[in-house]
Coordinates of C-alpha atoms in Angstrom, one line a residue:
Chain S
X99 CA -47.0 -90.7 16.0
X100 CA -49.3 -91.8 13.5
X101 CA -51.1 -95.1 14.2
X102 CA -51.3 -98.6 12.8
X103 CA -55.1 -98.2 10.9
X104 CA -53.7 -94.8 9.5
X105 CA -50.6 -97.0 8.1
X106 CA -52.7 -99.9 6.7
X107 CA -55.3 -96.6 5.1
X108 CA -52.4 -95.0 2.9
X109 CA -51.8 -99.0 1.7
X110 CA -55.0 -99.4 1.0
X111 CA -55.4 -96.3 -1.1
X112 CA -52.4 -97.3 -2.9
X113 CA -53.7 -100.9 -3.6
X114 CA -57.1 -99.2 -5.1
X115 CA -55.2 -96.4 -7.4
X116 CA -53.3 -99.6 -8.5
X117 CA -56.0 -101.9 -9.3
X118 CA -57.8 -99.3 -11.0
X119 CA -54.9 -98.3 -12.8
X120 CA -55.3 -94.3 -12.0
X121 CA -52.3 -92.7 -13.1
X122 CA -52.3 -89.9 -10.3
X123 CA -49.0 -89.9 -9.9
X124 CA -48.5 -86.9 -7.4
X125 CA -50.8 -88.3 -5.1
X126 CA -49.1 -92.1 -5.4
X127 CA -45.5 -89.8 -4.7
X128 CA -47.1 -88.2 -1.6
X129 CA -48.9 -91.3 0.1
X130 CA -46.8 -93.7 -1.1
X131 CA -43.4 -92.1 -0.2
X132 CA -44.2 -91.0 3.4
X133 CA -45.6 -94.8 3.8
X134 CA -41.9 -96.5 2.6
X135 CA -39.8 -93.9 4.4
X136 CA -41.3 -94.4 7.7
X137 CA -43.7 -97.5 7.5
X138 CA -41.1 -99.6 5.3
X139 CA -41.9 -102.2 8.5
X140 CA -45.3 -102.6 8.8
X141 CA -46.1 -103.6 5.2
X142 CA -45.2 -107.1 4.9
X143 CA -44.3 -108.3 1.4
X144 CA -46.7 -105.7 0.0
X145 CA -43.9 -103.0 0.5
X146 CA -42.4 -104.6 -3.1
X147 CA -45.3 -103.7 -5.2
X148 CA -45.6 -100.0 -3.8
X149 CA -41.6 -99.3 -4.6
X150 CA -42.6 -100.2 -8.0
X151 CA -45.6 -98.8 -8.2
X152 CA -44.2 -95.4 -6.2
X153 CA -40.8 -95.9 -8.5
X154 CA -43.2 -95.3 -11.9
X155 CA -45.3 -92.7 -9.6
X156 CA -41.8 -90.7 -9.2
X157 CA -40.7 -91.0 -12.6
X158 CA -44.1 -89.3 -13.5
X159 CA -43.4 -86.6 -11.4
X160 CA -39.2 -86.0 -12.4
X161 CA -38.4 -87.5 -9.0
X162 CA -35.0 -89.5 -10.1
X163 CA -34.0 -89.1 -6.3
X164 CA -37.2 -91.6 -5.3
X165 CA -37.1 -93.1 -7.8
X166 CA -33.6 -94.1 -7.9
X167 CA -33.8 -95.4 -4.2
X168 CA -36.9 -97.8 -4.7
X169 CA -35.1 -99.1 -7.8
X170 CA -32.1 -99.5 -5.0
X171 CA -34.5 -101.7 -2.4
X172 CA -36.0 -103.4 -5.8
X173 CA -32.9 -104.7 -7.2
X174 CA -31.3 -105.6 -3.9
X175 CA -34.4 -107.8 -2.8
X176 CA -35.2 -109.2 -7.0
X177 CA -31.3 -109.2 -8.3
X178 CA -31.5 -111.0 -11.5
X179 CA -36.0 -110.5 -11.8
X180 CA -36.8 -109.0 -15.7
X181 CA -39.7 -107.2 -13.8
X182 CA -36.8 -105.1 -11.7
X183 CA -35.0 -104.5 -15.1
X184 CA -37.8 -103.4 -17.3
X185 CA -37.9 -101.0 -14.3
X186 CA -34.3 -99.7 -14.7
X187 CA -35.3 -99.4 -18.9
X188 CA -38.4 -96.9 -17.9
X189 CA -35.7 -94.4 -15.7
X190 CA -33.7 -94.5 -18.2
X191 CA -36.5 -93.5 -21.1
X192 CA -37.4 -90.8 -17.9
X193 CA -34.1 -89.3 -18.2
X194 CA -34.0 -89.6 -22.3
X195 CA -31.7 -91.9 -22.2
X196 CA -33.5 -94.2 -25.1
X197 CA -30.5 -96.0 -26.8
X198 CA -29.2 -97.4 -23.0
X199 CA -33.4 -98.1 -22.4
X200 CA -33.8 -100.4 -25.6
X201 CA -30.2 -102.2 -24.7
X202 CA -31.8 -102.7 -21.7
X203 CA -34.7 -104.4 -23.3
X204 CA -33.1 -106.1 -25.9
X205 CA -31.5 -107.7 -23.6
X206 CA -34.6 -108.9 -21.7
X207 CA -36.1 -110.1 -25.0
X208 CA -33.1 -112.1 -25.8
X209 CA -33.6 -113.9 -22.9
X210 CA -37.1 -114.7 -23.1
X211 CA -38.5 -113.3 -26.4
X212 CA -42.1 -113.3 -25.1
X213 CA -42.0 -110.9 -22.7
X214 CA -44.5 -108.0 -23.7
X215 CA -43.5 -105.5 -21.5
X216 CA -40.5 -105.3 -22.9
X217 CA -41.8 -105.2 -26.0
X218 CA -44.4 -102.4 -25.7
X219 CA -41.4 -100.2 -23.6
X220 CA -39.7 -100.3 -26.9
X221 CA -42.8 -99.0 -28.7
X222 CA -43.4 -96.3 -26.0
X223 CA -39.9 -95.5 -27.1
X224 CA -40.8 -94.8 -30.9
X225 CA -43.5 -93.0 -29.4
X226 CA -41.2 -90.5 -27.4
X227 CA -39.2 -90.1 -30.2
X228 CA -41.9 -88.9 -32.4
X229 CA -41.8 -91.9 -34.5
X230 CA -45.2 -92.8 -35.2
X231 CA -45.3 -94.5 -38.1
X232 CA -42.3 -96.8 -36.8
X233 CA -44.2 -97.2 -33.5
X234 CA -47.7 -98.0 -35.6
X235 CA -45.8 -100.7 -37.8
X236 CA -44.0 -102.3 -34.5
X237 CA -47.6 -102.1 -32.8
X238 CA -49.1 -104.3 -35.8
X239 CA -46.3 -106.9 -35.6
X240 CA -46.7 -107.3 -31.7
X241 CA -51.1 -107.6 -32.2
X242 CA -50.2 -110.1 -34.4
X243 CA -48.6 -112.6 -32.0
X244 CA -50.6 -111.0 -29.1
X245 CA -53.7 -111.0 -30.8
X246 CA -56.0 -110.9 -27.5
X247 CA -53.7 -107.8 -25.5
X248 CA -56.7 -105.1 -25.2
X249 CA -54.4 -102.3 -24.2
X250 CA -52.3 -102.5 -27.4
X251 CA -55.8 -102.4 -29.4
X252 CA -56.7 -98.9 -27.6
X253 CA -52.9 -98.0 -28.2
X254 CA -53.0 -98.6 -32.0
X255 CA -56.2 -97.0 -32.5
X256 CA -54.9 -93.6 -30.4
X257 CA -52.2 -94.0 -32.9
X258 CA -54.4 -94.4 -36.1
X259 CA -56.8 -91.2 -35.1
X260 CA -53.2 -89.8 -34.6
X261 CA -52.5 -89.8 -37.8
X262 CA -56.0 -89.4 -39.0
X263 CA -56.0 -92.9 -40.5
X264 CA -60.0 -92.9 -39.2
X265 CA -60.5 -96.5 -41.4
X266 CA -58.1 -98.2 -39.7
X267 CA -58.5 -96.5 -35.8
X268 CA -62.2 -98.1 -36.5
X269 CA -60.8 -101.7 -36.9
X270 CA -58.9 -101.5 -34.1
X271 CA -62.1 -100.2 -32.4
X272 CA -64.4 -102.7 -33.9
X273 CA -61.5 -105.6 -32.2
X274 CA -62.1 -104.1 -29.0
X275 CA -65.9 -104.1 -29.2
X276 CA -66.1 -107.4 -30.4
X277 CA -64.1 -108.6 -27.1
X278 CA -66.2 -105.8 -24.8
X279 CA -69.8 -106.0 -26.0
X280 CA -70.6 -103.8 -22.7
X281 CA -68.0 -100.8 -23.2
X282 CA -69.8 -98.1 -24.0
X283 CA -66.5 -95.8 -24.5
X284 CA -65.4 -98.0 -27.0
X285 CA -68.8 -97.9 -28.7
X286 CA -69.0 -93.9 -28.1
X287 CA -65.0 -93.6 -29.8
X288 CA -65.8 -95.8 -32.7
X289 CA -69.3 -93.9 -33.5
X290 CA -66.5 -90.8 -33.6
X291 CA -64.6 -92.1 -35.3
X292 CA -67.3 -92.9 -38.2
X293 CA -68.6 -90.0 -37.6
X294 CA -65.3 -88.1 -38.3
X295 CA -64.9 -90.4 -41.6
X296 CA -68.5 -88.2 -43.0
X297 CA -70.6 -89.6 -45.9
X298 CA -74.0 -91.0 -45.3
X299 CA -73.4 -94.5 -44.7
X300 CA -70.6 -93.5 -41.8
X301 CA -73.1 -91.2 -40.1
X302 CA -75.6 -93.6 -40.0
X303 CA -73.4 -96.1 -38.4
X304 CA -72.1 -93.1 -35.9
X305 CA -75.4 -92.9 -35.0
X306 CA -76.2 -96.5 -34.1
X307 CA -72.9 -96.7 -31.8
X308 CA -73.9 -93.7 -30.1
X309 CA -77.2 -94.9 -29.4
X310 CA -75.7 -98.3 -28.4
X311 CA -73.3 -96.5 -26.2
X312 CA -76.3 -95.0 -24.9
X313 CA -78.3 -98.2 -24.3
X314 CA -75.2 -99.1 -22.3
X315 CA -74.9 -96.1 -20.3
X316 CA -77.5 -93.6 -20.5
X317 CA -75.2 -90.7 -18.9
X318 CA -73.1 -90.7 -21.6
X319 CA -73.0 -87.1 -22.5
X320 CA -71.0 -87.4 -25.9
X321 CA -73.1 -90.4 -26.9
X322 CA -76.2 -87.9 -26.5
X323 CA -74.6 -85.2 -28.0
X324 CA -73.1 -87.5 -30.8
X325 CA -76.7 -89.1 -31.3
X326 CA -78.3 -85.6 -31.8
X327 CA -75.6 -84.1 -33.9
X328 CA -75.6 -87.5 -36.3
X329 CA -79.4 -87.3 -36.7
X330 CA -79.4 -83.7 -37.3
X331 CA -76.7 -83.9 -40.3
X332 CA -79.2 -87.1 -41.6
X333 CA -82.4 -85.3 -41.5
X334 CA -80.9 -82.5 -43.0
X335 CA -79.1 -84.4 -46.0
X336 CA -81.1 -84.0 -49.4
X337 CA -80.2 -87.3 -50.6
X338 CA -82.2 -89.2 -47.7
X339 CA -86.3 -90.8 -47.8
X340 CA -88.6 -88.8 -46.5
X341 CA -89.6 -91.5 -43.9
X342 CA -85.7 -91.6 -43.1
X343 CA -85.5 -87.6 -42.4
X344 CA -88.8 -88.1 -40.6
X345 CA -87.4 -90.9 -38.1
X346 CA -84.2 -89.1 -37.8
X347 CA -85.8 -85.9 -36.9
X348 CA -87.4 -88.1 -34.1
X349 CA -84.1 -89.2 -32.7
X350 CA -83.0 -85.8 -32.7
X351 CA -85.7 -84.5 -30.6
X352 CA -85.8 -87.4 -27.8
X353 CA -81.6 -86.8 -28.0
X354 CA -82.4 -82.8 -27.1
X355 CA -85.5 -83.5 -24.8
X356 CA -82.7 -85.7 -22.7
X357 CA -79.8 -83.4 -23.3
X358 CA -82.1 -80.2 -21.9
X359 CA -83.2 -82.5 -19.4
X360 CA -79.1 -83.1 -18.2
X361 CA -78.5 -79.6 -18.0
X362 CA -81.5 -78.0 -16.1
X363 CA -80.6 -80.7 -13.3
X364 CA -77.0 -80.1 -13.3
X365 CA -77.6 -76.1 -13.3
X366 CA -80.1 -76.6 -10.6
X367 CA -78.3 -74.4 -7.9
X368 CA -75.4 -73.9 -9.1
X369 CA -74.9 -70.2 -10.4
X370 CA -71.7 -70.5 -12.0
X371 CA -73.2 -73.1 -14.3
X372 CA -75.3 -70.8 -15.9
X373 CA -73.2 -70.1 -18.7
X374 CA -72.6 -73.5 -20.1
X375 CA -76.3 -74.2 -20.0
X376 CA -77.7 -71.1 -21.9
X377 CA -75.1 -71.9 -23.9
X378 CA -76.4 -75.5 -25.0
X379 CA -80.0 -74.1 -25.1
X380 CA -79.0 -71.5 -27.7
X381 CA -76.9 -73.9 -29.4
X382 CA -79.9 -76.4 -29.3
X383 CA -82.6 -73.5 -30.1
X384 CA -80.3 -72.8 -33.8
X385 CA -79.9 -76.2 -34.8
X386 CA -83.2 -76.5 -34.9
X387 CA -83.9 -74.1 -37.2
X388 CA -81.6 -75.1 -39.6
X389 CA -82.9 -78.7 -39.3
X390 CA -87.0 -77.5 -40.2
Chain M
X1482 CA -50.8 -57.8 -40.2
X1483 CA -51.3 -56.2 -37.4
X1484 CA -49.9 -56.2 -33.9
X1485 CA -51.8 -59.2 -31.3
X1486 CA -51.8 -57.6 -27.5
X1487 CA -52.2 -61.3 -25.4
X1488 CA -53.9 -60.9 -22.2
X1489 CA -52.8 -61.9 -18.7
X1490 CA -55.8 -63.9 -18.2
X1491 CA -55.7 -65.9 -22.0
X1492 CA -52.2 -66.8 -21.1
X1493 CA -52.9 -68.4 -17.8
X1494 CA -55.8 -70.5 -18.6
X1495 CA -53.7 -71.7 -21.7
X1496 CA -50.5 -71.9 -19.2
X1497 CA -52.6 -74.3 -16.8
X1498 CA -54.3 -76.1 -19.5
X1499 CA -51.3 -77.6 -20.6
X1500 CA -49.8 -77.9 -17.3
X1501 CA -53.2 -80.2 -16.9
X1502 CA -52.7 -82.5 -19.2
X1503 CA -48.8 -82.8 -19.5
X1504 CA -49.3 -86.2 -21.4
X1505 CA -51.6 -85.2 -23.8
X1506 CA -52.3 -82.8 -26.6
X1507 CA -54.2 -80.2 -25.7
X1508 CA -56.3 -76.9 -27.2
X1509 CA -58.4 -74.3 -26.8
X1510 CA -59.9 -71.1 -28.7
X1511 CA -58.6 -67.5 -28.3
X1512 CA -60.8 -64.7 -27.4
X1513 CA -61.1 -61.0 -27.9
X1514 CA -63.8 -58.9 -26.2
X1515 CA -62.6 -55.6 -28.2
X1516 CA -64.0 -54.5 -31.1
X1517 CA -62.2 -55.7 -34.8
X1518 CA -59.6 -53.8 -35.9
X1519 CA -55.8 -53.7 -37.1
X1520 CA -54.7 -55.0 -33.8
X1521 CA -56.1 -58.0 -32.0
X1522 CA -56.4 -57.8 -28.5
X1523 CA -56.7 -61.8 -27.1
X1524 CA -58.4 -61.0 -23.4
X1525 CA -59.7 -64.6 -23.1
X1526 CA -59.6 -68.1 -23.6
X1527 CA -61.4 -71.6 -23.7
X1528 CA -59.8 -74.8 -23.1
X1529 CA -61.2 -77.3 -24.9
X1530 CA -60.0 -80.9 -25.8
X1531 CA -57.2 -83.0 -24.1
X1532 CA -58.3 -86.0 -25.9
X1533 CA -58.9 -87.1 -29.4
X1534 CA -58.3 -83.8 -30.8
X1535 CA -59.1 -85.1 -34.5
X1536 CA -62.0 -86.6 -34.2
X1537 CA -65.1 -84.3 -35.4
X1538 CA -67.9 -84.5 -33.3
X1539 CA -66.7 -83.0 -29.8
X1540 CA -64.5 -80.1 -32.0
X1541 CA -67.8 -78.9 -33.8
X1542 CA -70.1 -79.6 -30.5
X1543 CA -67.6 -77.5 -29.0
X1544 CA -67.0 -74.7 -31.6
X1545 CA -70.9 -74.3 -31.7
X1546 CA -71.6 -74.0 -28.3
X1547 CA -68.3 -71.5 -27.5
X1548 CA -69.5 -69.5 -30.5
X1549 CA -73.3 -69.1 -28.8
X1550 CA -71.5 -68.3 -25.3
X1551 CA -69.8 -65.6 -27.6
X1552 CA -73.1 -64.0 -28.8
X1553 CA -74.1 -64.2 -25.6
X1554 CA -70.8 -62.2 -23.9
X1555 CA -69.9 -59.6 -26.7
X1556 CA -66.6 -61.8 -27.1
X1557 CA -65.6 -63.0 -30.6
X1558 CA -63.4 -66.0 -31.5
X1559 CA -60.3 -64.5 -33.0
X1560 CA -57.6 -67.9 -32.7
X1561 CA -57.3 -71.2 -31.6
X1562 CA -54.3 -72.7 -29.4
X1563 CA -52.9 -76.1 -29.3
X1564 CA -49.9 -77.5 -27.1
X1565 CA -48.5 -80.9 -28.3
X1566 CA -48.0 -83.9 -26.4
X1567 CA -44.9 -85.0 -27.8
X1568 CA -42.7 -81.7 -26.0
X1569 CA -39.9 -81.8 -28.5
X1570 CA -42.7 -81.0 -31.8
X1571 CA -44.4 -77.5 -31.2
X1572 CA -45.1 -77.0 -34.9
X1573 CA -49.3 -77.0 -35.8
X1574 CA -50.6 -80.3 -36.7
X1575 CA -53.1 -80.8 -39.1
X1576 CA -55.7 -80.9 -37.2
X1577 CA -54.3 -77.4 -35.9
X1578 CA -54.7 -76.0 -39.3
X1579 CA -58.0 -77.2 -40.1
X1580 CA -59.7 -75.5 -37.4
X1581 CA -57.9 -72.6 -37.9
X1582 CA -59.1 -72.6 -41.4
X1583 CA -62.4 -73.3 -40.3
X1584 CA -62.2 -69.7 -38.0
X1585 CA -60.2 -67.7 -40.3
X1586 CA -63.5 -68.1 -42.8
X1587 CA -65.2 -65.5 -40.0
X1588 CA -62.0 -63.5 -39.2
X1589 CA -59.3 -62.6 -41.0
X1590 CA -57.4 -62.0 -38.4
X1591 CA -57.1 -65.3 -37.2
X1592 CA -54.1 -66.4 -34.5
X1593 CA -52.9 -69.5 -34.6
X1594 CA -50.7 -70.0 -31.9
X1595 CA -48.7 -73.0 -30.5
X1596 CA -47.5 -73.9 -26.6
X1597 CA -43.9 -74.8 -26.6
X1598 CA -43.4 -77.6 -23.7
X1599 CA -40.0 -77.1 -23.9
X1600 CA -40.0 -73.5 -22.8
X1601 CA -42.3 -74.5 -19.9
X1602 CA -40.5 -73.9 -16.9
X1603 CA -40.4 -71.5 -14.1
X1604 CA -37.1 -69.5 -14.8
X1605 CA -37.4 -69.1 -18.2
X1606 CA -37.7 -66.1 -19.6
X1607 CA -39.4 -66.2 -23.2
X1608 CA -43.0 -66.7 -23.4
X1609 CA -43.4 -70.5 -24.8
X1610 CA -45.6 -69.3 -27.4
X1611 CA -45.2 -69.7 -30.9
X1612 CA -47.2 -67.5 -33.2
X1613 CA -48.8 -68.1 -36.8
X1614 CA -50.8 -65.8 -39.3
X1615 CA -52.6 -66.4 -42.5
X1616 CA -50.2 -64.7 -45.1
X1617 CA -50.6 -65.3 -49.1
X1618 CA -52.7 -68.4 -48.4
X1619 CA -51.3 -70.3 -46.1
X1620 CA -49.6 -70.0 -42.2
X1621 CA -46.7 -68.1 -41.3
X1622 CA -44.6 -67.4 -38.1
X1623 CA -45.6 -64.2 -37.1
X1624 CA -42.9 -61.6 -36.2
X1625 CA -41.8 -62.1 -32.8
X1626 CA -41.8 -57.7 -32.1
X1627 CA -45.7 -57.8 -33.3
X1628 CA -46.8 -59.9 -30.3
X1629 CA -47.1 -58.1 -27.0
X1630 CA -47.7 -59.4 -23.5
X1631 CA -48.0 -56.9 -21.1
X1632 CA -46.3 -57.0 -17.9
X1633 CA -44.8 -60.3 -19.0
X1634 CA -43.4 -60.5 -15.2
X1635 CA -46.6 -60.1 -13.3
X1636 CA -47.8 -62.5 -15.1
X1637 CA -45.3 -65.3 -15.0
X1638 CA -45.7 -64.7 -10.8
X1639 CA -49.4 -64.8 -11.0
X1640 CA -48.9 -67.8 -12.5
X1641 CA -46.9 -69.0 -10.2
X1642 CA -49.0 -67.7 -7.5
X1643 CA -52.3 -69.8 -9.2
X1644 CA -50.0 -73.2 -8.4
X1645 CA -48.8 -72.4 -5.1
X1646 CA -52.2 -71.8 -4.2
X1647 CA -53.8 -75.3 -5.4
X1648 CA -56.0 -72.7 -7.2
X1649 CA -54.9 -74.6 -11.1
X1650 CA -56.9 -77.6 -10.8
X1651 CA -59.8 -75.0 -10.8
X1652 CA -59.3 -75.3 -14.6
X1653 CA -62.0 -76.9 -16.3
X1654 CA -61.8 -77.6 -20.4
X1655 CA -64.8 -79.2 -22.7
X1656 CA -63.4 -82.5 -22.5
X1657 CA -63.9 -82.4 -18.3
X1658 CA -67.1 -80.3 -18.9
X1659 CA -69.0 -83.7 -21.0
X1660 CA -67.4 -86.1 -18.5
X1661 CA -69.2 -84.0 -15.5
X1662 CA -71.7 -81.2 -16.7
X1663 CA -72.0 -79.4 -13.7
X1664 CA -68.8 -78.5 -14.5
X1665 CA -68.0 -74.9 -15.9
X1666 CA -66.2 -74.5 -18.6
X1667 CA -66.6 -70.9 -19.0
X1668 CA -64.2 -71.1 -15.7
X1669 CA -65.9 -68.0 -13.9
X1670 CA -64.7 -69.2 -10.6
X1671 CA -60.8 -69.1 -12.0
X1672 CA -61.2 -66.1 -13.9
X1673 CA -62.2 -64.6 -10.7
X1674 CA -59.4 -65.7 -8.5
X1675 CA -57.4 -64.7 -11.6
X1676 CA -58.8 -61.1 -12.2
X1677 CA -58.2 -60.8 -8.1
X1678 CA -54.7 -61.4 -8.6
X1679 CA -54.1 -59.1 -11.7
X1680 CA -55.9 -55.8 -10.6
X1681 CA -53.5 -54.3 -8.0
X1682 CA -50.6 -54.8 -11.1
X1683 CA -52.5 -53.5 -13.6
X1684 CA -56.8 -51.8 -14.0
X1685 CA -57.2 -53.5 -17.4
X1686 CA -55.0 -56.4 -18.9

């Protein structure tokens, strides 16, 4: 018989996975499923939020069987609730079933036309369907009215690099820095991105967003690796000053002194590591040479 | 062009790869440990991205460091594998060509070869693989009775046998390698378990 605290531990795993957003969806099936067939009781009116969030779990995971009965207890308790129905629209999408999804959601939108979940299930469609120039267009239109929705910033940019529009993917990028100065990913993507772009002028910007990304967290591994490889290709570029080659082979060098430094304490004891890191030293050792 | 023998051990890690990251596009490099010749002989692979596939700096990065972990091994990058996100669309992207390209320039008997997600599932009986080769200039499907995999049965139940056993989230690609170094992604430990499971089938797949 398993015990009240044990109970109240499987909610409160759920409640962390869902405020951090973790999409581990096999674990969310197995907690979550064991805790509304037999602990349905003890939850109070949290039990609502884990059938939805176990309902999306099982739709992950091709469970229609789980996910068709929390959709049951969900529409019973919320009959006439958008939330419930947007619900419905994503098992349907699950089972491919994308015409019945966007009546679904069109009929949401026509009775209240601001509701962005709708909106963005509809995209998610396009998306499904391979449609990404339809889904990139609908995305604009929707960042227009919703100017400030973060999410749909880092969706249109994973669109953009998609389709290896790199220019635009950086505006997009450049939106999301502006409103999270501390992000260092978003930093460390748009410095890829410009380093991706090439030229001069884009690797010299790649390299002041990887540093940044750096400044902002100093274990960012790409940032370091992105920070020595953009240096390199500088210092090595005929058309730069001799005082730029000089401070770039400078950043170079710190970016391998910390990058040798990473791997010696992450191979420390660990025998199967020892691959990756003679790897990295040789690959460190022969861009070297090519730099001098 | 000549025959390409895919090993039991390539096709797993490319199998689980994919069966990692079912929401996202994923690839990897081919490898041969066998001298060049008329035939290609695949015996190992790399997973590499699951993320931004088309952005530069983590491709190259990765392509570098894979190519010293070749000098290093006697192994010698012969292909490059990619399995889509969008399951319905297993033909190479762009981005698939380019870096094939990019390894063709050092062997010119280059595999390009894409996973199709729609022929991954436990019964079925075709490998999900899709096959290209550099002919007159540009890629072409490569004749289905040119591609071998050897004991195509042991190896769909050793695959089997790798999720049963929890033993697939072993799997560790480049992307998971540069979000946690002391991560392997060489993935001695798996091809261990994996080489454990092969030998009483068959001495050298």
């Amino acid at each position: 018989m398993i015990n009240l605290s044990e109970v109240y531990k499987m909610r409160d795993k759920l409640r962390k996975w869902r405020e951090e957003n973790y999409r581990n969806s096999e674990q969310i099936v197995d907690v979550g499923e064991e805790l509304i067939n037999e602990h349905a009781s003890k939850l109070g009116d949290d039990v609502w939020i884990i059938y939805e969030q176990v309902m999306i779990a099982a739709l992950d995971c091709s469970r229609d069987d789980l996910a068709w009965s929390c959709l049951q207890e969900l529409k019973r308790q919320f009959p006439d609730s958008h939330r419930v129905k947007r619900l419905a629209g994503m098992r349907l999408e699950a089972l491919e079933r994308y015409e019945d999804a966007n009546k679904l959601y069109d009929s949401i939108l026509q009775d209240d036309p601001t509701n962005t979940a709708a909106r963005k299930r509809k995209i998610s469609i396009l998306q499904a369907q391979g449609k990404s120039s339809e889904a990139i267009r609908e995305l604009n239109e929707y960042l227009e009215q919703f100017v400030g929705d973060q999410e749909a910033w880092h969706e249109l940019s994973e669109l953009y690099i998609n389709e290896h529009d790199y220019a635009k993917a950086a505006f997009c990028l450049e939106e999301l820095m502006m409103t999270n100065p501390h992000n260092h990913l978003y930093c460390e993507q748009y410095a890829e991105v410009k380093y991706t772009q090439g030229g001069l002028e884009n690797l010299e910007l790649a390299r002041k967003y990887f540093a940044q990304a750096l400044k902002l967290n100093n274990r960012n591994m790409r940032a370091l690796f992105g920070l020595y490889m953009s240096a390199s290709h500088i210092a090595a570029s005929p058309k730069v000053s001799a005082k730029v080659k000089k401070d770039n082979v400078k950043y170079a060098a710190w970016a391998t002194s910390q990058i040798s430094r990473a791997y010696q304490m992450a191979g420390r004891g660990k025998k199967e590591n020892k691959c990756s890191v003679k790897a990295v030293e040789e690959m460190l050792e022969s861009m070297q040479i090519t730099m001098s | 062009m000549g025959e390409v023998e895919l090993s039991c051990l390539a096709y797993a890690k490319m199998y689980l790869h994919a069966s990692q990251f079912p929401r996202c596009s994923v690839n990897g490099l081919l490898l041969s440990s066998s001298p060049a010749g008329a035939a290609v002989c695949i015996t190992d692979c790399v997973p590499l991205l699951h993320s931004h596939l088309s952005l530069a700096p983590i491709t190259q990065l990765a392509l570098t460091q894979v190519d010293a972990w070749c000098s290093q091994t006697q192994q010698r990058i012969v292909g490059y594998y990619q399995a889509n996100a969008c399951v319905s669309d297993s033909s190479p992207t762009p981005c698939a060509l380019k870096i094939a390209e990019k390894i063709f320039e050092q062997c010119n008997n280059t595999v390009l070869l894409m996973i199709d997600g729609e022929k991954m599932f436990p019964s079925c009986r075709v490998p999900p693989i899709v096959m290209y080769e550099r002919k007159d200039a540009r890629w072409a499907l490569k004749d289905k009775h040119a591609i071998m995999l050897r004991q195509w049965e042991e190896t769909c139940s050793i695959v089997n046998q790798l999720f049963s056993s929890g033993d697939q989230t072993l799997l560790v690609d480049f992307d998971s390698h540069l979000d946690d170094i002391t991560k392997d992604w060489t993935n001695q430990k798996l091809n261990a378990k994996i080489m454990e499971l092969i030998s009483p089938a068959n001495g050298n797949v």
